[in-house]
Structure formats: C-alpha cells, structure tokens
Amino acid sequence: MAVRRRGLLVVALVCLASGCRPAPSSSPPPAPTSTQSPTTTTTTVTTTPTTTTTKAKPTTTTTTAKPAVTGKVVVLDPGHNGGNASHPSEINRLVPAGRGQTKACNTTGTATNGGYPEHAFTWDVTKRVQAILVAHGVKVVLTRSNDTGVGPCVNERAATGNAAHADAVVSIHADGATATSAHGFHVAYSSPPLNAEQGAPSVQLAKDVRDALVHDGYATSTYIGSDGLSKRSDLGGLNLSTRPSVLVECGNMRNATEAAAMTSAGGRQRYAEAIAAGILSYVG
Ligand code: ZN
C-alpha cells in the first residue's frame, strides 16, 4: 500500500508539472526506465531525500511499482454526455433499468451555479483516472469516447462493463443537491444485490474508493448515504451490471467550495488521483 501510494504521488507531481496531458497509453510495465535499476530501488531511496527523488523522477518510474495490476481491466463510465441536452427524444426514451424498472436512456446531468456542466467534469476526471491507471499497466475501457455525443443509455453502459469482463466498473458523477450547504462525496452500489458480483465484490470496491477519497482529505456526504457509502436499488447501470460496479458522486456541484474544486483542473486532478488510488487498491 505504501509503495502504491508513493507511485501515485509521483504521478500527481508529474501531472502537476506537465499540465497533465493524458499519459502515453501504450506502455504498461515493463516500461523503459533509464534512471532506476530494479535492484537498487531501496538504495536510491535511502541515499536521496524522498521529496527530491519524487519530484525529479520521470513518469516511467511509476510503472515499475504495480505488477499486480498489469492486465487488469477497468471500465470507466463518465456520467452523461455533452450532446444529451440537445437530443431530448433520444435521451428520454425508456430503457430497461433492472429490477423490472424502466428509466430514461440517460439524463443531461447537473451543473455548478456558474454553469460548468457535470458531463464536462465527469469526462475530464475520467480521462485523468484513465491516464493514471494506464500508467500502472491497467487496461481501461470507457463507455463513451468523447464529450460531444449522445448517450449511451444506462443499459448500454452496463453492457460495456459486462462485455469487457471488467475487474472493476466505476461510474463517475457529481451531484446537484439543491441545498447549497450539502456537501461531500458518496459511493453508490447496487443493493440488494442481484448477482454475486453486486454483493461482496462491489461493496469492497465501494469501500476501497471511499477509503481513498477519505485518505486524500475528502469529506463524506452530509446528505445521502452513510459513511460515504450509499445502497441503491434504482440505478440502472448498477442494477444491470454483472461485474463489481460502483458509482461515485464526487460532491455537490451546487456547493460553492466543491464547485470551485470541480471547476479547476487541479481540483479535478485531485479527484482523479483519489479515485484511481481506490481502484488500484481494489484490483491490485
Ligand atoms: Zn450524474
């Protein structure tokens, strides 16, 4: 765990320095590393101040610490889509949502009071989580390929995770609670579970993501769920999943403090690092 955390910290620092363009996606470990010999890792750490070492390392060094996650498959589901609002008939059509329910194909999502839309937030955070996971050797599949399209519907999003036989499926959202004082994140999972993967594996994934967010200083929700976790029976993407699946509501876009964090690139990077750490803990 300590090694993984340091690896993520390296990513964080490098991202801050580089402006965080998505990392090259083709090089899971073993990555070419010119600065670090596999046999001298501890020597390097003991002879060099840790902070100096982490700031100076190129991104390739982060890939050497995570052999356990190489080849794992993670499906990331960025909530909503940029074209949803202008295609109401497509988005409002009813689709199967599990437990005998039907729900709208998809929704437009919420926005900050300043007009920053949820779909843009979820897309940006998802791309940042993807970059971190790929740098650790994880195979990442997204449920949508851009932020200008329509849908996909919730049942199609679930089908993507199922078809990929994902080791973990994580939907990324932000909430729009009307009370501006409401704040904090929560992680939802299907309950009661409809299959084995919605049971203990999904609960564990939810806890790992919750713990990573708490570790990075995020407050649990003040207005929904308990201790950062929320049992849900009404979310189609979770109901229809046959893989370990959770949905993260990163915070309340109507809360001024959280809206400010979500609107800034640095704030989104912090969310991404915490979510990625939780996913890596689960699949590792
Ligand atoms: Zn949402």
mmCIF file of C-alpha atoms and ligand atoms in Angstrom:
data_model
loop_
_atom_site.group_PDB
_atom_site.id
_atom_site.type_symbol
_atom_site.label_atom_id
_atom_site.label_comp_id
_atom_site.label_asym_id
_atom_site.label_seq_id
_atom_site.Cartn_x
_atom_site.Cartn_y
_atom_site.Cartn_z
ATOM 1 C CA MET A 1 0.000 0.000 0.000
ATOM 2 C CA ALA A 2 2.798 2.381 0.853
ATOM 3 C CA VAL A 3 4.548 1.608 -2.390
ATOM 4 C CA ARG A 4 1.383 2.189 -4.377
ATOM 5 C CA ARG A 5 0.747 5.460 -2.639
ATOM 6 C CA ARG A 6 4.218 6.671 -3.487
ATOM 7 C CA GLY A 7 3.657 5.658 -7.072
ATOM 8 C CA LEU A 8 0.501 7.691 -7.243
ATOM 9 C CA LEU A 9 2.209 10.629 -5.605
ATOM 10 C CA VAL A 10 4.777 10.517 -8.341
ATOM 11 C CA VAL A 11 2.038 10.622 -10.923
ATOM 12 C CA ALA A 12 0.444 13.519 -9.103
ATOM 13 C CA LEU A 13 3.598 15.567 -9.015
ATOM 14 C CA VAL A 14 4.499 14.814 -12.570
ATOM 15 C CA CYS A 15 0.985 15.663 -13.660
ATOM 16 C CA LEU A 16 1.160 18.985 -11.905
ATOM 17 C CA ALA A 17 4.439 19.724 -13.575
ATOM 18 C CA SER A 18 3.400 18.635 -17.031
ATOM 19 C CA GLY A 19 -0.088 20.066 -17.163
ATOM 20 C CA CYS A 20 -1.418 16.530 -17.168
ATOM 21 C CA ARG A 21 -1.904 15.655 -20.742
ATOM 22 C CA PRO A 22 -3.096 12.061 -20.926
ATOM 23 C CA ALA A 23 -0.157 9.790 -20.435
ATOM 24 C CA PRO A 24 1.053 7.678 -23.330
ATOM 25 C CA SER A 25 -1.305 4.752 -23.288
ATOM 26 C CA SER A 26 0.815 2.066 -24.783
ATOM 27 C CA SER A 27 3.420 1.297 -22.174
ATOM 28 C CA PRO A 28 2.413 -0.685 -19.147
ATOM 29 C CA PRO A 29 5.294 -2.227 -17.265
ATOM 30 C CA PRO A 30 7.933 -3.106 -18.014
ATOM 31 C CA ALA A 31 8.488 0.425 -19.224
ATOM 32 C CA PRO A 32 11.846 1.690 -20.329
ATOM 33 C CA THR A 33 13.439 3.326 -17.334
ATOM 34 C CA SER A 34 16.803 4.849 -17.609
ATOM 35 C CA THR A 35 17.157 6.257 -14.143
ATOM 36 C CA GLN A 36 16.367 3.371 -11.867
ATOM 37 C CA SER A 37 17.830 -0.081 -11.586
ATOM 38 C CA PRO A 38 15.387 -2.669 -10.295
ATOM 39 C CA THR A 39 17.966 -3.956 -7.841
ATOM 40 C CA THR A 40 18.862 -0.605 -6.335
ATOM 41 C CA THR A 41 15.498 0.885 -5.516
ATOM 42 C CA THR A 42 15.975 0.899 -1.764
ATOM 43 C CA THR A 43 19.496 2.201 -2.085
ATOM 44 C CA THR A 44 18.256 5.104 -4.130
ATOM 45 C CA VAL A 45 15.623 5.938 -1.578
ATOM 46 C CA THR A 46 17.997 5.830 1.364
ATOM 47 C CA THR A 47 20.665 7.949 -0.238
ATOM 48 C CA THR A 48 18.407 10.603 -1.683
ATOM 49 C CA PRO A 49 15.883 12.790 0.144
ATOM 50 C CA THR A 50 12.481 11.366 -0.663
ATOM 51 C CA THR A 51 10.922 14.620 -1.709
ATOM 52 C CA THR A 52 13.727 15.397 -4.114
ATOM 53 C CA THR A 53 13.533 11.925 -5.573
ATOM 54 C CA THR A 54 9.818 12.039 -6.236
ATOM 55 C CA LYS A 55 9.927 15.435 -7.852
ATOM 56 C CA ALA A 56 12.798 14.539 -10.107
ATOM 57 C CA LYS A 57 11.643 11.189 -11.418
ATOM 58 C CA PRO A 58 10.297 10.871 -14.944
ATOM 59 C CA THR A 59 6.846 9.319 -15.304
ATOM 60 C CA THR A 60 8.217 5.993 -16.430
ATOM 61 C CA THR A 61 9.391 5.133 -12.934
ATOM 62 C CA THR A 62 5.814 4.919 -11.689
ATOM 63 C CA THR A 63 5.097 1.891 -13.837
ATOM 64 C CA THR A 64 7.593 -0.324 -12.069
ATOM 65 C CA ALA A 65 5.695 -0.465 -8.782
ATOM 66 C CA LYS A 66 2.452 -2.102 -9.866
ATOM 67 C CA PRO A 67 2.977 -5.525 -11.410
ATOM 68 C CA ALA A 68 -0.104 -6.853 -9.601
ATOM 69 C CA VAL A 69 -2.477 -4.711 -11.645
ATOM 70 C CA THR A 70 -0.920 -5.279 -15.060
ATOM 71 C CA GLY A 71 -3.527 -6.543 -17.462
ATOM 72 C CA LYS A 72 -6.460 -5.889 -15.160
ATOM 73 C CA VAL A 73 -9.480 -4.458 -16.965
ATOM 74 C CA VAL A 74 -11.241 -1.401 -15.592
ATOM 75 C CA VAL A 75 -14.276 0.156 -17.243
ATOM 76 C CA LEU A 76 -14.714 3.852 -16.506
ATOM 77 C CA ASP A 77 -18.126 5.361 -17.113
ATOM 78 C CA PRO A 78 -18.166 9.160 -17.304
ATOM 79 C CA GLY A 79 -21.711 10.232 -16.475
ATOM 80 C CA HIS A 80 -23.971 11.874 -19.061
ATOM 81 C CA ASN A 81 -22.694 13.372 -22.336
ATOM 82 C CA GLY A 82 -22.327 16.780 -23.930
ATOM 83 C CA GLY A 83 -24.927 16.164 -26.631
ATOM 84 C CA ASN A 84 -27.662 14.890 -24.338
ATOM 85 C CA ALA A 85 -29.341 18.250 -23.722
ATOM 86 C CA SER A 86 -29.906 18.890 -27.414
ATOM 87 C CA HIS A 87 -31.344 15.419 -28.087
ATOM 88 C CA PRO A 88 -34.252 15.071 -25.633
ATOM 89 C CA SER A 89 -36.219 12.468 -27.563
ATOM 90 C CA GLU A 90 -33.264 10.108 -27.746
ATOM 91 C CA ILE A 91 -32.304 10.674 -24.141
ATOM 92 C CA ASN A 92 -35.804 10.432 -22.675
ATOM 93 C CA ARG A 93 -36.780 7.155 -24.296
ATOM 94 C CA LEU A 94 -37.259 4.422 -21.750
ATOM 95 C CA VAL A 95 -34.823 1.548 -21.456
ATOM 96 C CA PRO A 96 -34.563 -1.434 -19.095
ATOM 97 C CA ALA A 97 -33.007 -0.440 -15.781
ATOM 98 C CA GLY A 98 -33.132 -3.696 -13.829
ATOM 99 C CA ARG A 99 -35.479 -4.923 -11.081
ATOM 100 C CA GLY A 100 -38.321 -4.708 -13.599
ATOM 101 C CA GLN A 101 -37.904 -0.957 -13.900
ATOM 102 C CA THR A 102 -37.530 1.250 -16.918
ATOM 103 C CA LYS A 103 -35.732 4.580 -16.858
ATOM 104 C CA ALA A 104 -34.778 7.309 -19.267
ATOM 105 C CA CYS A 105 -31.935 6.296 -21.557
ATOM 106 C CA ASN A 106 -29.767 8.980 -19.980
ATOM 107 C CA THR A 107 -30.036 12.466 -18.495
ATOM 108 C CA THR A 108 -28.352 15.787 -19.018
ATOM 109 C CA GLY A 109 -26.770 15.816 -15.567
ATOM 110 C CA THR A 110 -26.382 18.840 -13.344
ATOM 111 C CA ALA A 111 -24.063 21.870 -13.336
ATOM 112 C CA THR A 112 -22.456 24.350 -10.999
ATOM 113 C CA ASN A 113 -24.263 27.626 -10.388
ATOM 114 C CA GLY A 114 -21.631 29.137 -12.639
ATOM 115 C CA GLY A 115 -22.660 26.865 -15.491
ATOM 116 C CA TYR A 116 -19.874 24.282 -15.517
ATOM 117 C CA PRO A 117 -21.683 21.112 -16.580
ATOM 118 C CA GLU A 118 -21.456 17.742 -14.923
ATOM 119 C CA HIS A 119 -20.779 15.954 -18.223
ATOM 120 C CA ALA A 120 -17.643 18.033 -18.730
ATOM 121 C CA PHE A 121 -16.500 17.340 -15.180
ATOM 122 C CA THR A 122 -17.078 13.599 -15.439
ATOM 123 C CA TRP A 123 -15.346 13.405 -18.799
ATOM 124 C CA ASP A 124 -12.286 15.307 -17.631
ATOM 125 C CA VAL A 125 -11.930 13.378 -14.369
ATOM 126 C CA THR A 126 -12.416 10.088 -16.199
ATOM 127 C CA LYS A 127 -9.634 10.901 -18.671
ATOM 128 C CA ARG A 128 -7.340 11.721 -15.769
ATOM 129 C CA VAL A 129 -8.201 8.478 -13.969
ATOM 130 C CA GLN A 130 -7.602 6.623 -17.223
ATOM 131 C CA ALA A 131 -4.147 8.147 -17.599
ATOM 132 C CA ILE A 132 -3.162 7.096 -14.085
ATOM 133 C CA LEU A 133 -4.472 3.557 -14.458
ATOM 134 C CA VAL A 134 -2.860 3.058 -17.855
ATOM 135 C CA ALA A 135 0.461 4.228 -16.429
ATOM 136 C CA HIS A 136 0.130 1.362 -13.953
ATOM 137 C CA GLY A 137 -0.491 -1.218 -16.652
ATOM 138 C CA VAL A 138 -4.267 -1.410 -16.341
ATOM 139 C CA LYS A 139 -6.362 -1.854 -19.467
ATOM 140 C CA VAL A 140 -9.036 0.844 -19.430
ATOM 141 C CA VAL A 141 -12.270 0.824 -21.416
ATOM 142 C CA LEU A 142 -14.521 3.895 -21.496
ATOM 143 C CA THR A 143 -18.273 3.813 -22.016
ATOM 144 C CA ARG A 144 -18.105 6.879 -24.250
ATOM 145 C CA SER A 145 -15.319 8.181 -26.444
ATOM 146 C CA ASN A 146 -15.846 11.937 -26.294
ATOM 147 C CA ASP A 147 -17.885 14.631 -24.551
ATOM 148 C CA THR A 148 -19.918 15.771 -27.544
ATOM 149 C CA GLY A 149 -22.057 12.720 -28.256
ATOM 150 C CA VAL A 150 -25.475 11.494 -27.118
ATOM 151 C CA GLY A 151 -25.881 8.769 -24.507
ATOM 152 C CA PRO A 152 -25.089 5.923 -24.370
ATOM 153 C CA CYS A 153 -28.123 4.710 -22.442
ATOM 154 C CA VAL A 154 -27.640 3.367 -18.941
ATOM 155 C CA ASN A 155 -28.263 -0.211 -20.066
ATOM 156 C CA GLU A 156 -25.638 0.152 -22.776
ATOM 157 C CA ARG A 157 -23.147 1.500 -20.260
ATOM 158 C CA ALA A 158 -23.696 -1.546 -18.073
ATOM 159 C CA ALA A 159 -23.321 -3.797 -21.104
ATOM 160 C CA THR A 160 -19.902 -2.294 -21.820
ATOM 161 C CA GLY A 161 -18.620 -3.359 -18.418
ATOM 162 C CA ASN A 162 -20.161 -6.792 -18.746
ATOM 163 C CA ALA A 163 -18.769 -7.389 -22.226
ATOM 164 C CA ALA A 164 -15.289 -6.311 -21.160
ATOM 165 C CA HIS A 165 -15.480 -8.761 -18.254
ATOM 166 C CA ALA A 166 -14.181 -5.858 -16.203
ATOM 167 C CA ASP A 167 -12.390 -6.418 -12.939
ATOM 168 C CA ALA A 168 -13.997 -3.171 -11.797
ATOM 169 C CA VAL A 169 -16.545 -0.741 -13.219
ATOM 170 C CA VAL A 170 -16.598 2.801 -11.884
ATOM 171 C CA SER A 171 -19.139 5.413 -12.938
ATOM 172 C CA ILE A 172 -18.060 8.957 -12.226
ATOM 173 C CA HIS A 173 -20.617 11.671 -11.458
ATOM 174 C CA ALA A 174 -21.159 14.834 -9.470
ATOM 175 C CA ASP A 175 -24.381 15.578 -7.681
ATOM 176 C CA GLY A 176 -26.703 18.557 -7.821
ATOM 177 C CA ALA A 177 -28.298 18.680 -4.385
ATOM 178 C CA THR A 178 -30.382 21.807 -4.075
ATOM 179 C CA ALA A 179 -29.238 22.677 -0.556
ATOM 180 C CA THR A 180 -26.035 24.610 -1.049
ATOM 181 C CA SER A 181 -24.799 23.558 2.390
ATOM 182 C CA ALA A 182 -24.991 19.885 1.352
ATOM 183 C CA HIS A 183 -21.555 18.601 0.520
ATOM 184 C CA GLY A 184 -19.242 15.618 0.460
ATOM 185 C CA PHE A 185 -18.889 12.557 -1.745
ATOM 186 C CA HIS A 186 -20.621 9.220 -1.680
ATOM 187 C CA VAL A 187 -20.087 5.915 -3.451
ATOM 188 C CA ALA A 188 -23.206 4.006 -4.502
ATOM 189 C CA TYR A 189 -23.545 0.292 -5.081
ATOM 190 C CA SER A 190 -26.432 -1.950 -6.017
ATOM 191 C CA SER A 191 -28.415 -3.198 -3.027
ATOM 192 C CA PRO A 192 -29.939 -5.649 -2.514
ATOM 193 C CA PRO A 193 -27.504 -7.338 -4.919
ATOM 194 C CA LEU A 194 -28.956 -9.024 -7.986
ATOM 195 C CA ASN A 195 -25.947 -11.274 -8.573
ATOM 196 C CA ALA A 196 -22.774 -12.331 -6.794
ATOM 197 C CA GLU A 197 -20.633 -9.544 -8.248
ATOM 198 C CA GLN A 198 -23.043 -6.920 -6.956
ATOM 199 C CA GLY A 199 -22.564 -8.394 -3.480
ATOM 200 C CA ALA A 200 -19.282 -8.505 -1.614
ATOM 201 C CA PRO A 201 -17.053 -7.529 -4.578
ATOM 202 C CA SER A 202 -18.993 -4.341 -5.287
ATOM 203 C CA VAL A 203 -19.168 -3.451 -1.601
ATOM 204 C CA GLN A 204 -15.407 -3.899 -1.344
ATOM 205 C CA LEU A 205 -14.824 -1.753 -4.431
ATOM 206 C CA ALA A 206 -17.059 0.929 -2.919
ATOM 207 C CA LYS A 207 -15.143 0.816 0.343
ATOM 208 C CA ASP A 208 -11.770 0.987 -1.399
ATOM 209 C CA VAL A 209 -12.798 4.038 -3.422
ATOM 210 C CA ARG A 210 -14.378 5.592 -0.314
ATOM 211 C CA ASP A 211 -11.245 4.983 1.731
ATOM 212 C CA ALA A 212 -9.005 6.504 -0.934
ATOM 213 C CA LEU A 213 -11.112 9.647 -1.093
ATOM 214 C CA VAL A 214 -11.117 9.952 2.697
ATOM 215 C CA HIS A 215 -7.363 9.363 2.724
ATOM 216 C CA ASP A 216 -6.941 12.264 0.335
ATOM 217 C CA GLY A 217 -8.956 14.573 2.542
ATOM 218 C CA TYR A 218 -12.436 14.441 1.024
ATOM 219 C CA ALA A 219 -15.415 14.658 3.351
ATOM 220 C CA THR A 220 -18.136 12.014 3.158
ATOM 221 C CA SER A 221 -21.592 13.158 2.164
ATOM 222 C CA THR A 222 -23.598 15.155 4.661
ATOM 223 C CA TYR A 223 -26.880 14.483 2.890
ATOM 224 C CA ILE A 224 -27.017 10.959 1.478
ATOM 225 C CA GLY A 225 -25.904 7.500 2.491
ATOM 226 C CA SER A 226 -23.805 6.597 5.498
ATOM 227 C CA ASP A 227 -20.074 6.996 5.975
ATOM 228 C CA GLY A 228 -19.588 7.786 2.296
ATOM 229 C CA LEU A 229 -21.490 4.723 1.059
ATOM 230 C CA SER A 230 -24.982 4.570 -0.414
ATOM 231 C CA LYS A 231 -27.070 1.471 -1.124
ATOM 232 C CA ARG A 232 -29.187 1.952 -4.235
ATOM 233 C CA SER A 233 -31.774 -0.163 -5.994
ATOM 234 C CA ASP A 234 -32.766 2.386 -8.630
ATOM 235 C CA LEU A 235 -29.617 2.929 -10.691
ATOM 236 C CA GLY A 236 -29.847 1.079 -13.982
ATOM 237 C CA GLY A 237 -26.132 0.994 -14.631
ATOM 238 C CA LEU A 238 -25.537 -0.774 -11.332
ATOM 239 C CA ASN A 239 -28.624 -2.994 -11.469
ATOM 240 C CA LEU A 240 -27.684 -4.368 -14.878
ATOM 241 C CA SER A 241 -24.033 -4.964 -14.104
ATOM 242 C CA THR A 242 -22.611 -8.442 -13.716
ATOM 243 C CA ARG A 243 -19.228 -7.066 -12.680
ATOM 244 C CA PRO A 244 -18.023 -5.332 -9.479
ATOM 245 C CA SER A 245 -19.558 -1.901 -10.001
ATOM 246 C CA VAL A 246 -19.916 1.371 -8.155
ATOM 247 C CA LEU A 247 -20.981 4.928 -8.908
ATOM 248 C CA VAL A 248 -19.037 7.806 -7.376
ATOM 249 C CA GLU A 249 -20.787 11.093 -6.726
ATOM 250 C CA CYS A 250 -17.751 13.282 -6.187
ATOM 251 C CA GLY A 251 -19.607 16.054 -4.417
ATOM 252 C CA ASN A 252 -22.346 18.646 -4.759
ATOM 253 C CA MET A 253 -21.892 20.966 -7.722
ATOM 254 C CA ARG A 254 -24.272 23.440 -6.024
ATOM 255 C CA ASN A 255 -21.943 23.793 -3.044
ATOM 256 C CA ALA A 256 -19.600 26.719 -3.611
ATOM 257 C CA THR A 257 -16.482 25.086 -2.180
ATOM 258 C CA GLU A 258 -16.906 21.850 -4.077
ATOM 259 C CA ALA A 259 -17.911 23.662 -7.249
ATOM 260 C CA ALA A 260 -14.670 25.620 -7.093
ATOM 261 C CA ALA A 261 -12.670 22.418 -6.785
ATOM 262 C CA MET A 262 -14.548 20.747 -9.628
ATOM 263 C CA THR A 263 -14.162 23.748 -11.886
ATOM 264 C CA SER A 264 -10.392 23.852 -11.568
ATOM 265 C CA ALA A 265 -8.055 21.495 -13.416
ATOM 266 C CA GLY A 266 -6.044 20.967 -10.252
ATOM 267 C CA GLY A 267 -9.183 20.081 -8.351
ATOM 268 C CA ARG A 268 -10.190 17.537 -10.960
ATOM 269 C CA GLN A 269 -6.724 16.021 -10.876
ATOM 270 C CA ARG A 270 -7.037 15.542 -7.120
ATOM 271 C CA TYR A 271 -10.349 13.771 -7.541
ATOM 272 C CA ALA A 272 -8.833 11.583 -10.244
ATOM 273 C CA GLU A 273 -5.844 10.623 -8.124
ATOM 274 C CA ALA A 274 -8.037 9.587 -5.218
ATOM 275 C CA ILE A 275 -10.431 7.583 -7.389
ATOM 276 C CA ALA A 276 -7.562 5.898 -9.204
ATOM 277 C CA ALA A 277 -5.928 5.010 -5.887
ATOM 278 C CA GLY A 278 -9.122 3.358 -4.753
ATOM 279 C CA ILE A 279 -9.427 1.381 -7.972
ATOM 280 C CA LEU A 280 -5.797 0.273 -7.801
ATOM 281 C CA SER A 281 -6.289 -0.868 -4.224
ATOM 282 C CA TYR A 282 -9.230 -2.983 -5.319
ATOM 283 C CA VAL A 283 -7.756 -4.589 -8.436
ATOM 284 C CA GLY A 284 -4.244 -4.958 -7.040
HETATM 285 ZN ZN ZN B 1 -24.728 12.410 -12.838
#
